[in-house]
Amino acid sequence: MVMTATLWQSCSGSYPDLTYVTDVKNGEDYETYPLSPSLNINSLLYATSSGVTSKAVTPIDKESEGPLDPQNNYENFKKRYAKARFYLLAYRKSVVTDDEAMLAQQPDFTKLMGDEDDRLNCLLSTERTYISGVTQHIGKLAIPQGATKDGSLATLSTNGSIYLLDNKEWEDNQDYKIQTYYWNKKKYEKVGYNFFAYYINKANVYGFEKQNDCVKIDLELNGKNDIMVGNAPELTEEMLKNEYTTSVTEDEVRKNILTYGDGAYSTYGAVHSVEPKIDLKHALAYLKFRAKQMDDAVKISIQDVQVTACTRGKLVVAARDLKNTKLGLTELSEPKDISVNAYLSEEAISTEEFKEVGEGILVPPADSYKVKVLIQQTHVKTTVDDTDPKGIMQAWLEVDCTPEKGFEPGKIYVLDLSVYGTTAIKITSDLESWKSGTGTVIQLFD
């Protein structure tokens, strides 16, 4: 299958009916450059691979559940993406040789953006950790540029631009306020920052941990919320040559950008239009189920499908040492049974082909899962020669599903259940990757 770069349409960047706040400098002067981070749009999407396209199943058709999926459910994706909320963080990368003692110390991830000293540790985050006693989703709230206040998606910028919003006093029932935040003053143009972002849909947040070298969020994993986390890649000379061909043309400038920021993003880089573009990666595996009955002498229906998986964990959303501290899920809870839900009925499953049963389920990566299937069988044979049309038997059948490499985050697993009645079940699987960077052409707008 021929793969090409994803095509996006441009926009003017307007956001109808929203309040713009123009007096927020976060302690900086207007002569400095505004922060303009963006998202790598392709990293939000996954594309079907040619090997399993014929077996694709319908994803969850609900606006608030399941993965963002423009391939199989385009209209649902547009609604979901228009309402998506992302949270951004930016922390100083490393020690900087400077007259100021604080810059000669490792960055402190317990800090939030605030006064000047704190901002040299943390450039972008929430200002407070609680509002009216409610735990905040630590990180500066952002939404896609090109969305409208009513949650529709009018257009989308070509570079994945986002609006940073004021969530200092933000609540669901308040209007969004777009705010501009700025890079540090020219005095600190050589200070580099790493940028992070995460997306947790509507998952419940139980709390967070700010440690000296990382930030974690304690959150719910209910099988329905897509969880993504990522960071802007470290700058390299190759990136500057290939991706900033109009703004960074001199070797000396490229050298300074890499040296001043220590491979991270700085005021000096922003002056030359080098802004962070954040790659988000899925933290969960996506399981879909299909079933086929192998015995046409009986009527078999599936009443429920459950997957034994962890339902709570901590999400590392920012870290000082990215080589040794992995962004993503950690400290997972003990596994519990999670129902796959929906579409299940008294109707017999097909004897001709595999058809979907239940919804998809998003689960933390694991070596294997125990899948439990509640089978109902009618027309049960009561004697050798007779069949009782009222005979009904139910049974929970269990099967272990263990791919060769285990279940990996960012991959779709289509699990085929071969049902032989209340005594046996077999399972096979296909998988497809949530690919980033080189998806097929996706036309978002009519």
Short mmCIF file of C-alpha atoms in Angstrom, two decimals:
data_model
loop_
_atom_site.label_atom_id
_atom_site.label_comp_id
_atom_site.label_asym_id
_atom_site.label_seq_id
_atom_site.Cartn_x
_atom_site.Cartn_y
_atom_site.Cartn_z
CA MET A 1 0.00 0.00 0.00
CA VAL A 2 1.41 3.38 -0.98
CA MET A 3 1.97 5.61 2.04
CA THR A 4 2.11 9.40 1.79
CA ALA A 5 2.30 12.29 4.19
CA THR A 6 -0.91 13.30 5.91
CA LEU A 7 -2.57 16.28 4.25
CA TRP A 8 -4.03 19.10 6.33
CA GLN A 9 -5.86 22.27 5.42
CA SER A 10 -4.76 25.61 6.76
CA CYS A 11 -6.75 28.16 8.71
CA SER A 12 -6.48 31.71 9.93
CA GLY A 13 -6.26 30.66 13.56
CA SER A 14 -9.47 32.40 14.68
CA TYR A 15 -11.49 30.96 17.54
CA PRO A 16 -15.07 32.32 17.37
CA ASP A 17 -16.80 33.51 20.55
CA LEU A 18 -13.80 32.94 22.80
CA THR A 19 -12.27 35.46 25.14
CA TYR A 20 -8.73 36.56 24.37
CA VAL A 21 -6.61 37.68 27.30
CA THR A 22 -3.89 40.07 26.21
CA ASP A 23 -2.42 41.25 29.49
CA VAL A 24 -0.83 38.00 30.65
CA LYS A 25 2.95 38.23 30.47
CA ASN A 26 3.85 35.62 33.12
CA GLY A 27 6.40 38.13 34.34
CA GLU A 28 7.86 38.85 30.92
CA ASP A 29 8.03 41.82 28.59
CA TYR A 30 6.19 42.02 25.31
CA GLU A 31 9.53 42.37 23.55
CA THR A 32 10.15 38.68 24.19
CA TYR A 33 8.75 35.92 22.00
CA PRO A 34 5.44 34.17 22.70
CA LEU A 35 5.46 30.43 23.32
CA SER A 36 4.07 28.60 20.30
CA PRO A 37 4.24 24.83 20.96
CA SER A 38 2.30 22.52 18.67
CA LEU A 39 1.35 18.87 18.35
CA ASN A 40 2.54 16.39 15.76
CA ILE A 41 -0.93 15.65 14.41
CA ASN A 42 0.11 12.35 12.86
CA SER A 43 1.14 11.03 16.25
CA LEU A 44 -2.49 11.28 17.41
CA LEU A 45 -3.72 8.98 14.67
CA TYR A 46 -3.39 5.36 13.82
CA ALA A 47 -3.65 3.89 10.35
CA THR A 48 -4.86 0.43 9.38
CA SER A 49 -2.27 -1.81 7.77
CA SER A 50 -3.05 -3.77 4.61
CA GLY A 51 -2.75 -7.11 6.40
CA VAL A 52 -5.85 -6.69 8.54
CA THR A 53 -8.00 -4.17 6.70
CA SER A 54 -10.43 -6.88 5.59
CA LYS A 55 -10.94 -7.87 9.22
CA ALA A 56 -11.42 -4.37 10.57
CA VAL A 57 -14.23 -3.96 13.06
CA THR A 58 -16.30 -0.94 13.93
CA PRO A 59 -14.72 1.12 16.73
CA ILE A 60 -16.64 2.49 19.67
CA ASP A 61 -19.22 4.92 18.27
CA LYS A 62 -19.39 7.28 21.23
CA GLU A 63 -18.08 10.82 21.34
CA SER A 64 -16.35 10.41 24.69
CA GLU A 65 -14.95 6.89 24.53
CA GLY A 66 -12.35 4.87 22.69
CA PRO A 67 -9.29 5.98 20.70
CA LEU A 68 -9.18 8.93 18.34
CA ASP A 69 -9.72 7.11 15.04
CA PRO A 70 -10.07 8.96 11.71
CA GLN A 71 -9.58 5.79 9.71
CA ASN A 72 -12.61 3.74 10.74
CA ASN A 73 -14.89 6.44 12.11
CA TYR A 74 -14.14 9.77 10.52
CA GLU A 75 -17.16 11.74 11.72
CA ASN A 76 -16.70 10.55 15.28
CA PHE A 77 -13.03 11.57 15.13
CA LYS A 78 -13.86 15.12 14.05
CA LYS A 79 -16.21 15.53 17.01
CA ARG A 80 -13.74 13.98 19.42
CA TYR A 81 -10.73 15.98 18.25
CA ALA A 82 -12.65 19.26 18.32
CA LYS A 83 -13.36 18.69 22.02
CA ALA A 84 -9.98 17.21 22.93
CA ARG A 85 -8.09 18.72 25.83
CA PHE A 86 -4.35 18.45 26.02
CA TYR A 87 -2.10 19.44 28.91
CA LEU A 88 1.40 20.82 28.43
CA LEU A 89 4.42 21.07 30.70
CA ALA A 90 7.88 22.53 30.10
CA TYR A 91 10.89 22.13 32.42
CA ARG A 92 14.49 23.26 32.15
CA LYS A 93 16.55 20.48 30.65
CA SER A 94 19.89 20.65 32.43
CA VAL A 95 22.47 22.55 34.38
CA VAL A 96 23.48 25.82 32.73
CA THR A 97 26.80 27.56 33.30
CA ASP A 98 25.69 30.95 34.51
CA ASP A 99 26.29 33.54 37.18
CA GLU A 100 23.03 32.53 38.85
CA ALA A 101 23.44 29.72 41.35
CA MET A 102 20.02 28.28 40.58
CA LEU A 103 20.92 27.57 36.98
CA ALA A 104 23.93 25.61 38.16
CA GLN A 105 21.59 23.12 39.85
CA GLN A 106 19.49 20.35 38.34
CA PRO A 107 15.97 21.51 37.39
CA ASP A 108 13.40 20.92 40.12
CA PHE A 109 10.20 19.27 38.85
CA THR A 110 8.33 20.09 42.07
CA LYS A 111 8.06 23.70 40.86
CA LEU A 112 5.16 25.24 38.99
CA MET A 113 5.24 28.29 36.74
CA GLY A 114 5.09 31.33 38.94
CA ASP A 115 7.68 33.86 40.00
CA GLU A 116 10.91 34.27 38.08
CA ASP A 117 12.93 31.76 40.11
CA ASP A 118 10.33 29.03 39.72
CA ARG A 119 9.94 29.77 36.03
CA LEU A 120 13.61 29.01 35.43
CA ASN A 121 12.76 25.48 36.59
CA CYS A 122 9.28 25.26 35.07
CA LEU A 123 8.37 27.38 32.08
CA LEU A 124 4.87 25.99 31.50
CA SER A 125 2.39 24.30 33.86
CA THR A 126 -0.59 25.11 36.00
CA GLU A 127 -0.17 28.01 38.38
CA ARG A 128 -1.89 26.11 41.19
CA THR A 129 -2.43 22.47 42.04
CA TYR A 130 -5.92 22.84 43.49
CA ILE A 131 -8.87 25.05 42.65
CA SER A 132 -11.71 25.12 45.16
CA GLY A 133 -10.37 21.90 46.62
CA VAL A 134 -10.39 20.12 43.25
CA THR A 135 -7.16 18.53 41.97
CA GLN A 136 -6.06 20.14 38.71
CA HIS A 137 -4.77 18.23 35.69
CA ILE A 138 -1.27 19.57 36.23
CA GLY A 139 -0.19 21.13 32.97
CA LYS A 140 -1.29 24.10 30.91
CA LEU A 141 -4.62 23.38 29.25
CA ALA A 142 -4.59 23.47 25.43
CA ILE A 143 -7.13 22.80 22.67
CA PRO A 144 -6.75 22.39 18.88
CA GLN A 145 -6.53 25.57 16.89
CA GLY A 146 -9.41 25.64 14.44
CA ALA A 147 -12.03 24.22 16.79
CA THR A 148 -15.06 26.31 17.67
CA LYS A 149 -16.61 26.99 21.03
CA ASP A 150 -19.56 24.67 20.38
CA GLY A 151 -17.18 21.74 19.92
CA SER A 152 -17.15 21.53 16.13
CA LEU A 153 -14.03 21.49 13.99
CA ALA A 154 -14.17 24.20 11.35
CA THR A 155 -10.68 23.71 10.00
CA LEU A 156 -7.27 22.63 11.19
CA SER A 157 -3.92 24.35 10.90
CA THR A 158 -1.26 22.70 8.79
CA ASN A 159 1.24 22.51 11.65
CA GLY A 160 -0.89 21.14 14.49
CA SER A 161 -1.14 24.49 16.26
CA ILE A 162 -2.91 24.66 19.59
CA TYR A 163 -4.32 27.37 21.82
CA LEU A 164 -2.95 27.66 25.33
CA LEU A 165 -5.79 28.49 27.69
CA ASP A 166 -6.13 30.02 31.11
CA ASN A 167 -6.89 27.23 33.57
CA LYS A 168 -5.84 29.24 36.61
CA GLU A 169 -9.49 29.36 37.56
CA TRP A 170 -10.83 27.10 34.86
CA GLU A 171 -13.82 24.82 35.37
CA ASP A 172 -16.07 22.92 32.97
CA ASN A 173 -18.86 25.47 33.23
CA GLN A 174 -16.66 28.48 32.51
CA ASP A 175 -15.80 29.98 29.16
CA TYR A 176 -12.41 29.25 27.72
CA LYS A 177 -9.90 32.08 27.86
CA ILE A 178 -7.05 32.05 25.37
CA GLN A 179 -3.82 33.36 26.85
CA THR A 180 -0.37 34.06 25.51
CA TYR A 181 2.68 32.94 27.47
CA TYR A 182 6.22 33.97 26.75
CA TRP A 183 9.73 32.63 26.57
CA ASN A 184 12.13 33.86 29.25
CA LYS A 185 13.75 37.24 28.81
CA LYS A 186 16.75 37.61 26.54
CA LYS A 187 18.94 37.30 29.63
CA TYR A 188 18.06 33.60 29.64
CA GLU A 189 18.12 32.95 25.91
CA LYS A 190 20.61 30.11 26.39
CA VAL A 191 18.38 28.16 28.80
CA GLY A 192 16.81 25.09 27.16
CA TYR A 193 13.48 23.49 28.10
CA ASN A 194 11.98 20.09 27.42
CA PHE A 195 8.29 20.13 26.46
CA PHE A 196 5.78 17.44 27.43
CA ALA A 197 2.09 16.84 26.79
CA TYR A 198 -0.56 14.32 27.73
CA TYR A 199 -4.17 13.45 26.89
CA ILE A 200 -6.38 11.39 29.19
CA ASN A 201 -9.84 12.06 27.77
CA LYS A 202 -12.28 11.96 30.70
CA ALA A 203 -10.40 9.58 32.98
CA ASN A 204 -10.77 10.32 36.68
CA VAL A 205 -7.66 11.79 38.30
CA TYR A 206 -7.07 10.80 41.91
CA GLY A 207 -3.98 12.94 42.47
CA PHE A 208 -0.47 13.65 41.27
CA GLU A 209 3.11 13.43 42.46
CA LYS A 210 5.64 16.19 41.83
CA GLN A 211 9.09 14.76 42.45
CA ASN A 212 12.45 16.43 41.95
CA ASP A 213 13.02 14.59 38.70
CA CYS A 214 9.55 13.67 37.36
CA VAL A 215 5.81 14.29 37.51
CA LYS A 216 3.23 11.49 37.80
CA ILE A 217 -0.57 11.44 37.65
CA ASP A 218 -2.61 8.83 39.53
CA LEU A 219 -5.53 8.02 37.25
CA GLU A 220 -8.35 5.64 36.39
CA LEU A 221 -8.02 3.04 33.62
CA ASN A 222 -11.61 2.01 32.83
CA GLY A 223 -11.12 0.55 29.35
CA LYS A 224 -12.77 3.48 27.56
CA ASN A 225 -10.40 6.44 27.85
CA ASP A 226 -7.54 6.81 25.43
CA ILE A 227 -4.33 7.75 27.28
CA MET A 228 -1.49 9.48 25.43
CA VAL A 229 1.72 11.08 26.62
CA GLY A 230 4.83 12.37 24.90
CA ASN A 231 7.44 15.06 24.47
CA ALA A 232 9.07 17.21 21.82
CA PRO A 233 12.07 15.34 20.35
CA GLU A 234 15.57 16.56 21.08
CA LEU A 235 16.87 18.95 18.47
CA THR A 236 19.61 17.74 16.15
CA GLU A 237 21.54 19.33 13.33
CA GLU A 238 19.68 17.10 10.87
CA MET A 239 16.31 18.30 12.19
CA LEU A 240 17.33 21.93 11.88
CA LYS A 241 18.53 21.42 8.31
CA ASN A 242 15.48 19.44 7.16
CA GLU A 243 12.58 20.99 9.07
CA TYR A 244 13.57 24.65 9.42
CA THR A 245 14.89 25.34 5.95
CA THR A 246 13.60 28.92 5.78
CA SER A 247 14.32 30.19 9.29
CA VAL A 248 17.61 28.42 10.09
CA THR A 249 19.94 28.73 7.14
CA GLU A 250 23.31 29.54 8.72
CA ASP A 251 25.63 26.94 10.22
CA GLU A 252 26.53 29.27 13.07
CA VAL A 253 22.87 29.73 14.02
CA ARG A 254 22.27 25.98 14.00
CA LYS A 255 25.32 25.46 16.18
CA ASN A 256 24.13 28.09 18.68
CA ILE A 257 20.61 26.64 18.87
CA LEU A 258 21.99 23.21 19.73
CA THR A 259 24.61 24.53 22.13
CA TYR A 260 22.53 27.11 24.00
CA GLY A 261 19.58 24.82 24.65
CA ASP A 262 21.65 21.66 25.09
CA GLY A 263 19.44 20.04 22.45
CA ALA A 264 16.28 21.46 24.00
CA TYR A 265 14.15 24.49 23.07
CA SER A 266 15.21 27.99 24.04
CA THR A 267 14.47 31.67 23.60
CA TYR A 268 17.30 31.84 21.08
CA GLY A 269 15.70 29.04 19.07
CA ALA A 270 12.28 30.72 19.24
CA VAL A 271 13.79 33.88 17.75
CA HIS A 272 14.65 31.71 14.74
CA SER A 273 11.17 30.09 14.68
CA VAL A 274 12.33 26.82 16.24
CA GLU A 275 9.40 25.89 18.45
CA PRO A 276 8.62 22.52 20.05
CA LYS A 277 6.39 20.08 18.18
CA ILE A 278 5.27 17.38 20.60
CA ASP A 279 4.89 13.71 19.67
CA LEU A 280 2.15 11.95 21.62
CA LYS A 281 2.23 8.18 21.97
CA HIS A 282 -0.59 5.86 23.02
CA ALA A 283 -0.01 4.32 26.45
CA LEU A 284 -2.60 1.55 26.04
CA ALA A 285 -3.27 -1.45 23.83
CA TYR A 286 -6.63 -1.58 22.01
CA LEU A 287 -8.49 -4.92 21.98
CA LYS A 288 -11.42 -5.70 19.68
CA PHE A 289 -13.45 -8.92 19.76
CA ARG A 290 -15.17 -10.96 17.07
CA ALA A 291 -16.85 -14.33 17.40
CA LYS A 292 -18.03 -17.25 15.29
CA GLN A 293 -19.77 -20.41 16.45
CA MET A 294 -18.29 -23.62 15.17
CA ASP A 295 -21.26 -25.91 15.91
CA ASP A 296 -24.36 -25.17 13.81
CA ALA A 297 -26.42 -27.79 15.66
CA VAL A 298 -26.99 -25.44 18.59
CA LYS A 299 -27.83 -21.78 19.11
CA ILE A 300 -25.07 -19.89 20.87
CA SER A 301 -25.14 -16.28 22.00
CA ILE A 302 -22.55 -14.29 23.93
CA GLN A 303 -23.84 -12.50 27.01
CA ASP A 304 -20.65 -10.81 28.13
CA VAL A 305 -16.93 -10.58 27.45
CA GLN A 306 -14.51 -9.53 30.17
CA VAL A 307 -10.80 -8.83 30.16
CA THR A 308 -8.73 -9.08 33.32
CA ALA A 309 -6.62 -5.92 33.33
CA CYS A 310 -5.33 -3.18 35.63
CA THR A 311 -7.84 -0.41 36.33
CA ARG A 312 -5.59 2.18 37.93
CA GLY A 313 -2.04 3.37 37.50
CA LYS A 314 0.34 6.29 37.54
CA LEU A 315 1.19 8.10 34.33
CA VAL A 316 4.67 9.61 34.11
CA VAL A 317 4.02 12.82 32.15
CA ALA A 318 7.38 14.59 32.55
CA ALA A 319 10.88 13.48 33.48
CA ARG A 320 14.33 15.02 33.81
CA ASP A 321 16.24 11.97 32.53
CA LEU A 322 14.37 10.79 29.47
CA LYS A 323 16.95 8.13 28.69
CA ASN A 324 16.32 6.25 31.94
CA THR A 325 12.81 7.37 32.92
CA LYS A 326 10.15 6.29 30.45
CA LEU A 327 7.06 8.41 29.91
CA GLY A 328 3.92 6.31 30.29
CA LEU A 329 2.16 4.05 32.75
CA THR A 330 3.78 2.68 35.89
CA GLU A 331 2.78 1.39 39.34
CA LEU A 332 -0.29 -0.43 38.03
CA SER A 333 -2.99 -1.80 40.31
CA GLU A 334 -3.95 -5.45 40.71
CA PRO A 335 -5.90 -6.66 37.64
CA LYS A 336 -9.70 -6.77 37.73
CA ASP A 337 -12.37 -8.00 35.32
CA ILE A 338 -13.47 -5.24 32.91
CA SER A 339 -16.58 -5.82 30.81
CA VAL A 340 -16.33 -5.19 27.09
CA ASN A 341 -20.01 -4.10 27.04
CA ALA A 342 -22.62 -3.41 24.36
CA TYR A 343 -23.97 -5.14 21.24
CA LEU A 344 -24.38 -8.40 23.17
CA SER A 345 -27.86 -9.93 22.82
CA GLU A 346 -29.88 -13.13 22.68
CA GLU A 347 -29.16 -13.41 18.97
CA ALA A 348 -27.02 -16.35 18.00
CA ILE A 349 -23.56 -15.54 16.75
CA SER A 350 -22.85 -16.35 13.13
CA THR A 351 -21.76 -19.76 11.94
CA GLU A 352 -20.61 -18.29 8.61
CA GLU A 353 -18.08 -15.63 9.56
CA PHE A 354 -16.49 -13.81 12.46
CA LYS A 355 -18.58 -10.84 13.57
CA GLU A 356 -17.83 -8.26 16.21
CA VAL A 357 -19.16 -8.67 19.72
CA GLY A 358 -18.98 -5.99 22.36
CA GLU A 359 -17.00 -2.81 22.23
CA GLY A 360 -13.30 -2.38 21.99
CA ILE A 361 -11.37 -2.00 25.22
CA LEU A 362 -8.24 0.03 26.00
CA VAL A 363 -5.97 -1.72 28.48
CA PRO A 364 -2.45 -1.27 29.90
CA PRO A 365 0.23 -3.30 28.11
CA ALA A 366 0.83 -6.79 29.52
CA ASP A 367 2.40 -10.10 28.56
CA SER A 368 -1.03 -11.77 28.47
CA TYR A 369 -4.67 -11.25 29.41
CA LYS A 370 -7.26 -13.64 30.72
CA VAL A 371 -10.41 -13.31 28.63
CA LYS A 372 -13.72 -14.52 30.10
CA VAL A 373 -16.68 -15.14 27.81
CA LEU A 374 -20.21 -15.75 29.11
CA ILE A 375 -21.84 -18.21 26.67
CA GLN A 376 -25.55 -18.94 26.50
CA GLN A 377 -26.55 -22.07 24.58
CA THR A 378 -30.13 -22.91 23.74
CA HIS A 379 -31.69 -26.02 22.13
CA VAL A 380 -29.44 -28.05 24.39
CA LYS A 381 -29.55 -31.77 23.67
CA THR A 382 -31.11 -33.57 26.64
CA THR A 383 -30.83 -37.09 25.21
CA VAL A 384 -28.88 -38.71 22.46
CA ASP A 385 -31.72 -38.44 19.97
CA ASP A 386 -33.75 -35.53 21.30
CA THR A 387 -33.31 -31.77 21.59
CA ASP A 388 -35.21 -29.70 24.11
CA PRO A 389 -36.03 -26.35 22.42
CA LYS A 390 -36.30 -24.73 25.87
CA GLY A 391 -33.02 -26.13 27.08
CA ILE A 392 -30.74 -23.25 28.12
CA MET A 393 -27.25 -23.49 29.53
CA GLN A 394 -24.90 -20.70 30.53
CA ALA A 395 -21.20 -20.98 31.24
CA TRP A 396 -18.21 -18.73 31.73
CA LEU A 397 -15.35 -19.85 29.54
CA GLU A 398 -11.83 -18.63 30.14
CA VAL A 399 -8.94 -18.41 27.73
CA ASP A 400 -5.47 -16.91 28.00
CA CYS A 401 -4.39 -14.72 25.12
CA THR A 402 -0.62 -14.38 24.80
CA PRO A 403 0.90 -12.88 21.62
CA GLU A 404 4.53 -13.64 20.93
CA LYS A 405 5.64 -10.17 22.01
CA GLY A 406 2.87 -9.59 24.53
CA PHE A 407 0.36 -6.78 24.21
CA GLU A 408 2.13 -3.57 23.30
CA PRO A 409 0.91 0.02 23.69
CA GLY A 410 -0.24 1.73 20.54
CA LYS A 411 -1.35 -1.45 18.78
CA ILE A 412 -4.79 -2.79 17.89
CA TYR A 413 -5.44 -6.47 18.54
CA VAL A 414 -8.41 -8.08 16.77
CA LEU A 415 -9.22 -11.18 18.82
CA ASP A 416 -11.29 -13.88 17.09
CA LEU A 417 -13.27 -16.15 19.43
CA SER A 418 -14.07 -19.56 17.97
CA VAL A 419 -16.94 -20.85 20.11
CA TYR A 420 -17.71 -24.57 20.25
CA GLY A 421 -20.55 -24.35 22.77
CA THR A 422 -20.39 -24.27 26.54
CA THR A 423 -17.40 -26.60 26.65
CA ALA A 424 -14.73 -25.03 24.50
CA ILE A 425 -13.44 -21.80 23.04
CA LYS A 426 -10.33 -20.96 21.05
CA ILE A 427 -8.82 -17.59 20.33
CA THR A 428 -6.67 -16.23 17.54
CA SER A 429 -5.52 -12.67 16.96
CA ASP A 430 -4.37 -10.21 14.37
CA LEU A 431 -2.82 -6.89 15.21
CA GLU A 432 -2.30 -3.55 13.58
CA SER A 433 -0.13 -0.65 14.67
CA TRP A 434 -1.15 2.86 15.59
CA LYS A 435 1.37 4.36 13.22
CA SER A 436 2.75 7.85 13.63
CA GLY A 437 4.45 10.07 11.12
CA THR A 438 3.56 8.35 7.83
CA GLY A 439 -0.16 7.72 7.69
CA THR A 440 -2.23 7.46 4.54
CA VAL A 441 -3.77 10.68 3.25
CA ILE A 442 -6.65 11.63 5.53
CA GLN A 443 -9.07 14.29 4.31
CA LEU A 444 -10.49 15.83 7.47
CA PHE A 445 -12.91 18.23 5.80
CA ASP A 446 -15.46 17.93 3.07
#
